[in-house]
PDB file of C-alpha atoms in Angstrom:
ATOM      1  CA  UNK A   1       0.000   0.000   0.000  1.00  0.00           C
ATOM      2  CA  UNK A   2       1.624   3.385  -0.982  1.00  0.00           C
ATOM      3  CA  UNK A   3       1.830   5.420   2.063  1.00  0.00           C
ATOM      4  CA  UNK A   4       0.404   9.255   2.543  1.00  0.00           C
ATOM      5  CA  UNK A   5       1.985  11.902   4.363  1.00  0.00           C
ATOM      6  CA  UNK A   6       0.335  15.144   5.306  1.00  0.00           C
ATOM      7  CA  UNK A   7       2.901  18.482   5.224  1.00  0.00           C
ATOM      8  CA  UNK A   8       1.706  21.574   6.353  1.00  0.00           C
ATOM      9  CA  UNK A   9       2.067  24.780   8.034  1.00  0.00           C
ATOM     10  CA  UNK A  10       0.528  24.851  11.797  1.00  0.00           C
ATOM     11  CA  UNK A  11      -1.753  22.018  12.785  1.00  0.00           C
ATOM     12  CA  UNK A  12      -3.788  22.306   9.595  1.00  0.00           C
ATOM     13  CA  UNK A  13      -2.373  18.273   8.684  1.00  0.00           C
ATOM     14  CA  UNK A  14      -3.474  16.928  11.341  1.00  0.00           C
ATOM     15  CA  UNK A  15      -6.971  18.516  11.387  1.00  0.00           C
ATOM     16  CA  UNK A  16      -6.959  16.938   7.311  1.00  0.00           C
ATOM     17  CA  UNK A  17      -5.987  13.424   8.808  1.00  0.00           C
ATOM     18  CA  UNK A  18      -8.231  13.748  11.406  1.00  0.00           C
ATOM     19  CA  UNK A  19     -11.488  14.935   9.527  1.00  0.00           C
ATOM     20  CA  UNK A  20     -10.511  12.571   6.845  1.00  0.00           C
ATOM     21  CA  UNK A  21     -10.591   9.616   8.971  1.00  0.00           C
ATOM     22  CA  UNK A  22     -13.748  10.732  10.558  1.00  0.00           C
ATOM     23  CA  UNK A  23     -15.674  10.755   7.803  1.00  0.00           C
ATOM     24  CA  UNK A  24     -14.125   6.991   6.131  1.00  0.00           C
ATOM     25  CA  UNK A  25     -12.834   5.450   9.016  1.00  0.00           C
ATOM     26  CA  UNK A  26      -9.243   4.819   9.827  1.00  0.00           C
ATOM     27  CA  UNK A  27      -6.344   5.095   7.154  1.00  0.00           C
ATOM     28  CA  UNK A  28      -3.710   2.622   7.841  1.00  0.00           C
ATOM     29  CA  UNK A  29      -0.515   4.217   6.474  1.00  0.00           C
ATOM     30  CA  UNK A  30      -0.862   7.854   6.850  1.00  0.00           C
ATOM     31  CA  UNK A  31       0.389   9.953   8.994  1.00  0.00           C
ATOM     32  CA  UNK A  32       0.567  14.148   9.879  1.00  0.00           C
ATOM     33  CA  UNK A  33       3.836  16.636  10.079  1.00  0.00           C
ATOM     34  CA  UNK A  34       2.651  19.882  11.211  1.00  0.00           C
ATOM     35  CA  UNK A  35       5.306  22.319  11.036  1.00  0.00           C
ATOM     36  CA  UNK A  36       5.138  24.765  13.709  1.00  0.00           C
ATOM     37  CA  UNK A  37       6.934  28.944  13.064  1.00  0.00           C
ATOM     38  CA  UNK A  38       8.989  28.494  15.881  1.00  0.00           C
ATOM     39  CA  UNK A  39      10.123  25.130  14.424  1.00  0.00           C
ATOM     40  CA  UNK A  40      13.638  24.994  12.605  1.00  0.00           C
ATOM     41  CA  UNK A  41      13.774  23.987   8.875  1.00  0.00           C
ATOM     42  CA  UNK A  42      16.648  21.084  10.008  1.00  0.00           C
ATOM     43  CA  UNK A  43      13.839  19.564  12.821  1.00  0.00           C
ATOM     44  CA  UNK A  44      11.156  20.063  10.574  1.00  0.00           C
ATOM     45  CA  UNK A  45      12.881  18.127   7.618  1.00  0.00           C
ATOM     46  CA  UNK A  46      14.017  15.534  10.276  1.00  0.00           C
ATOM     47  CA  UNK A  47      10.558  15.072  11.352  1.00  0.00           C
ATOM     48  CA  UNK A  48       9.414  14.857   6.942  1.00  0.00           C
ATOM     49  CA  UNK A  49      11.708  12.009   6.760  1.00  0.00           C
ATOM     50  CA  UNK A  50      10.849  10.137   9.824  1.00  0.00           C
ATOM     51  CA  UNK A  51       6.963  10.466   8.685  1.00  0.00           C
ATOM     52  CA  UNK A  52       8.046   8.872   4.718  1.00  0.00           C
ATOM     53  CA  UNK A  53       9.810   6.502   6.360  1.00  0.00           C
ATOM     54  CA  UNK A  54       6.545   5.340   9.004  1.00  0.00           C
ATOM     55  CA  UNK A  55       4.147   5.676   6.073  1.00  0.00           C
ATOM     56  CA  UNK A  56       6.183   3.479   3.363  1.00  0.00           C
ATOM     57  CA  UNK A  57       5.238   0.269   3.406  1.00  0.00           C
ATOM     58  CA  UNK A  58       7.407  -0.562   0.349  1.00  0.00           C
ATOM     59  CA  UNK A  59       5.654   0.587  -2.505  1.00  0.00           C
ATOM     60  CA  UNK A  60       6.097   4.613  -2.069  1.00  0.00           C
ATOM     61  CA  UNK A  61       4.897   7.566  -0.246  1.00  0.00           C
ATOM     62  CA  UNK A  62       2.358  10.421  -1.841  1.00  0.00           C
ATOM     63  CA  UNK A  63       3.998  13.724   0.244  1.00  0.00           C
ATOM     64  CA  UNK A  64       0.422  16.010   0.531  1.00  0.00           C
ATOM     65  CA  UNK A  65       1.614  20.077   1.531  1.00  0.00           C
ATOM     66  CA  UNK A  66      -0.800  22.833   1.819  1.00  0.00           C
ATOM     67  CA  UNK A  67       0.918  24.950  -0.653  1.00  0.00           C
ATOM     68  CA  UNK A  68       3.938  25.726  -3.407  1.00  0.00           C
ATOM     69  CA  UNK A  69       6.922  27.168  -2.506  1.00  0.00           C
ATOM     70  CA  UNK A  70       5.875  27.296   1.364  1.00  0.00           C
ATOM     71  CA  UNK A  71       8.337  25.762   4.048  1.00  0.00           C
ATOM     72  CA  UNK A  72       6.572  22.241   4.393  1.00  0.00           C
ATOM     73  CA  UNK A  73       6.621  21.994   0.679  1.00  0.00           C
ATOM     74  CA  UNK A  74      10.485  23.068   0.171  1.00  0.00           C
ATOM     75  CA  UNK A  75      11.066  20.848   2.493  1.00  0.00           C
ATOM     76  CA  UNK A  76       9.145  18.053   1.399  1.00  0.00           C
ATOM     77  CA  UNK A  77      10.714  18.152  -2.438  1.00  0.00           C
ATOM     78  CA  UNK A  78      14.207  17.410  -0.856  1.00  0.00           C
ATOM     79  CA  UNK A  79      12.833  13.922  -0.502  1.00  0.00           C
ATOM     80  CA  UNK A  80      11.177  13.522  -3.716  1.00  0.00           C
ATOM     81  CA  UNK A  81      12.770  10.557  -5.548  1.00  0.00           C
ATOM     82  CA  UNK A  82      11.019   8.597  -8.822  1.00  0.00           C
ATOM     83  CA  UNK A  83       9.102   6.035  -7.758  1.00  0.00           C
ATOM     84  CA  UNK A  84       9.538   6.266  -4.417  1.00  0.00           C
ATOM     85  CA  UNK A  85       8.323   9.516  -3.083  1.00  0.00           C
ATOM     86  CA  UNK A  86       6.197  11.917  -5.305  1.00  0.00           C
ATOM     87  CA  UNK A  87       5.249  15.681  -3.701  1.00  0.00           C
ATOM     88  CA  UNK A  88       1.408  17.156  -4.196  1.00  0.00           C
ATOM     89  CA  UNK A  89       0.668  20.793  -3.386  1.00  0.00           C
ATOM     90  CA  UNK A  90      -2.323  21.973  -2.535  1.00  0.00           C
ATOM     91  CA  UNK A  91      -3.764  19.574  -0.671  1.00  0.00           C
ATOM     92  CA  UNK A  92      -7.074  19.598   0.606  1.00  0.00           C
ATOM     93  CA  UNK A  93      -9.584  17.092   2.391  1.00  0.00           C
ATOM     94  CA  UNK A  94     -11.217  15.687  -1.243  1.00  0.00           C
ATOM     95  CA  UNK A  95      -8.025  15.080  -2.445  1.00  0.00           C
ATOM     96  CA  UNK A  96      -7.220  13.190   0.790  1.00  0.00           C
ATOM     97  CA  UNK A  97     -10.066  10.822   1.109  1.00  0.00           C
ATOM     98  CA  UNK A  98      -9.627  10.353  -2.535  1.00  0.00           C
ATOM     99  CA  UNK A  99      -6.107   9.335  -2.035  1.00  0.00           C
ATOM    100  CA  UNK A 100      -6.940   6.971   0.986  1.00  0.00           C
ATOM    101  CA  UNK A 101      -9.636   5.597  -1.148  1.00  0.00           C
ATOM    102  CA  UNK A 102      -7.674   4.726  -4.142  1.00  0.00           C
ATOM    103  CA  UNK A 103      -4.827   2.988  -2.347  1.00  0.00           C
ATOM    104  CA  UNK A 104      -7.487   0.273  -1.739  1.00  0.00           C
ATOM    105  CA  UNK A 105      -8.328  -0.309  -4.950  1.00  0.00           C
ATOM    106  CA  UNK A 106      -6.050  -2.965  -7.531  1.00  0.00           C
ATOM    107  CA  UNK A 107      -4.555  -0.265  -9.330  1.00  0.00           C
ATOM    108  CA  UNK A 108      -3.896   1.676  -6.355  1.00  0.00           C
ATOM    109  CA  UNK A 109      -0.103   0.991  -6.791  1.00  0.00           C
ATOM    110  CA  UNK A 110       1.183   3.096  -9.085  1.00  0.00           C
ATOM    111  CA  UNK A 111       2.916   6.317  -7.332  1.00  0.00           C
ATOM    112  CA  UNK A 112       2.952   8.738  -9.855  1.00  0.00           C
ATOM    113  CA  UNK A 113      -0.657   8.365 -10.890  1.00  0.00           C
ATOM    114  CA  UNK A 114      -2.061   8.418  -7.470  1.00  0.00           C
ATOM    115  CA  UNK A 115      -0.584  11.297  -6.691  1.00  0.00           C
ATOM    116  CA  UNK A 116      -2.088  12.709 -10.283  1.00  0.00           C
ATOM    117  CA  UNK A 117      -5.029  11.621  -9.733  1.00  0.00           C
ATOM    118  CA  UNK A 118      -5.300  13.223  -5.898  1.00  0.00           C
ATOM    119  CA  UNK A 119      -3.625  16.487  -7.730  1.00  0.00           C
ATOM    120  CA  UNK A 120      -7.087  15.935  -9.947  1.00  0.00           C
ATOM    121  CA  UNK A 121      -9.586  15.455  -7.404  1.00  0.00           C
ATOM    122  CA  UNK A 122      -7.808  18.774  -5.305  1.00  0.00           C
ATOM    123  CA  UNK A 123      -9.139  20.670  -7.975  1.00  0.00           C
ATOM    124  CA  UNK A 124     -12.093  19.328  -9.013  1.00  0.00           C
ATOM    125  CA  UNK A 125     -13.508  19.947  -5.239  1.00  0.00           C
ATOM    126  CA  UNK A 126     -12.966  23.641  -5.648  1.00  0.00           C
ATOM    127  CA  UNK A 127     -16.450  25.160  -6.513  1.00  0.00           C
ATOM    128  CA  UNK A 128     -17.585  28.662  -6.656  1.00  0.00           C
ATOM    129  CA  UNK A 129     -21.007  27.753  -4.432  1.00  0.00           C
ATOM    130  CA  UNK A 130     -22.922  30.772  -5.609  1.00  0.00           C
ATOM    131  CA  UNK A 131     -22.597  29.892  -9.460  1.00  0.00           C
ATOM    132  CA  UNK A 132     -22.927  26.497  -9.147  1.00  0.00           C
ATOM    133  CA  UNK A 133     -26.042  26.964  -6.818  1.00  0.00           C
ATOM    134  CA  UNK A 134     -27.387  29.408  -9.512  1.00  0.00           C
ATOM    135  CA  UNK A 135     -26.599  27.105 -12.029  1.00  0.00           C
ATOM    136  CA  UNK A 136     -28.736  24.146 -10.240  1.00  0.00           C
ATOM    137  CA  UNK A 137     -31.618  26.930  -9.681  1.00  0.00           C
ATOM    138  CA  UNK A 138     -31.669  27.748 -13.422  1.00  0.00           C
ATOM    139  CA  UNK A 139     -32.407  24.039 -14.544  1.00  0.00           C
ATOM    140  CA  UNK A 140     -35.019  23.527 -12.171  1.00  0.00           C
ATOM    141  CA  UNK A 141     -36.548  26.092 -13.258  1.00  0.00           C
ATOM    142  CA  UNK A 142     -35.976  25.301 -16.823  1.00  0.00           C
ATOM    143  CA  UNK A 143     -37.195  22.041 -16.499  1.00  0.00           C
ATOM    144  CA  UNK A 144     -40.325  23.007 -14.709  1.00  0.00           C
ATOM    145  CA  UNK A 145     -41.507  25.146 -17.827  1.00  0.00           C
ATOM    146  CA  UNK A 146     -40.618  23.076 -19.795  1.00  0.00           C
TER     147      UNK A 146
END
């Protein structure tokens, strides 16, 4: 099972990890790095390796940071290595679940397309609620007269 690892700035990973497992249930192979400001790049990175290391069960690690060209990201691509570990920016709680979900599946061992295909489902969560909603509204309505 490829393993996940969770990357981000203050205790937002472990708030994904958490919520995430709420709502599907417990995700073996995953675990949080939150990386405090008063935290030092050199513990931080220690602590990035440590977590890749817990969550790889031999067939890779997905690396999940909150954003591009932020500390836990930086970090994190100092580890990235084909096959082995691949980095994802941008993470957010679809893209997690998704992630978890597709590591159960057969195909669910190929590192480079789980990670694009969590990359995917990041931003294919992303909705602006008051066009979509409007959207919705105008078919009802446009089915009603119709």
């Amino acid at each position: 099972m490829i393993g996940i690892v969770v990357v981000t700035h203050g205790q937002l990973a472990r708030e994904l990890v958490s919520a995430a497992e709420m709502i599907i249930g417990e995700i073996p192979n995953v675990t949080a790095v939150s990386i405090g400001w008063h935290e030092s790049p050199d513990d931080a990175q220690r602590e990035i390796e440590q977590a890749i290391l817990y969550a790889d069960s031999g067939k890779g690690t997905v690396v999940l940071t909150d954003m591009f060209g932020g500390t836990p990201s930086n970090l994190s691509l100092t580890f990235l290595e084909k096959g082995r570990v691949e980095v994802v920016t941008g993470v957010n709680l679809p893209m997690l679940i998704r992630l978890a979900s597709l590591r159960e599946e057969e195909d669910g061992d190929d590192l480079l397309e789980l990670a694009a295909e969590g990359a995917r489902e990041g931003k294919d969560s992303i909705y602006l609620a008051g066009n979509l909603l409007a959207r919705k509204e105008e078919k009802g309505k446009a089915a009603e007269s119709g």
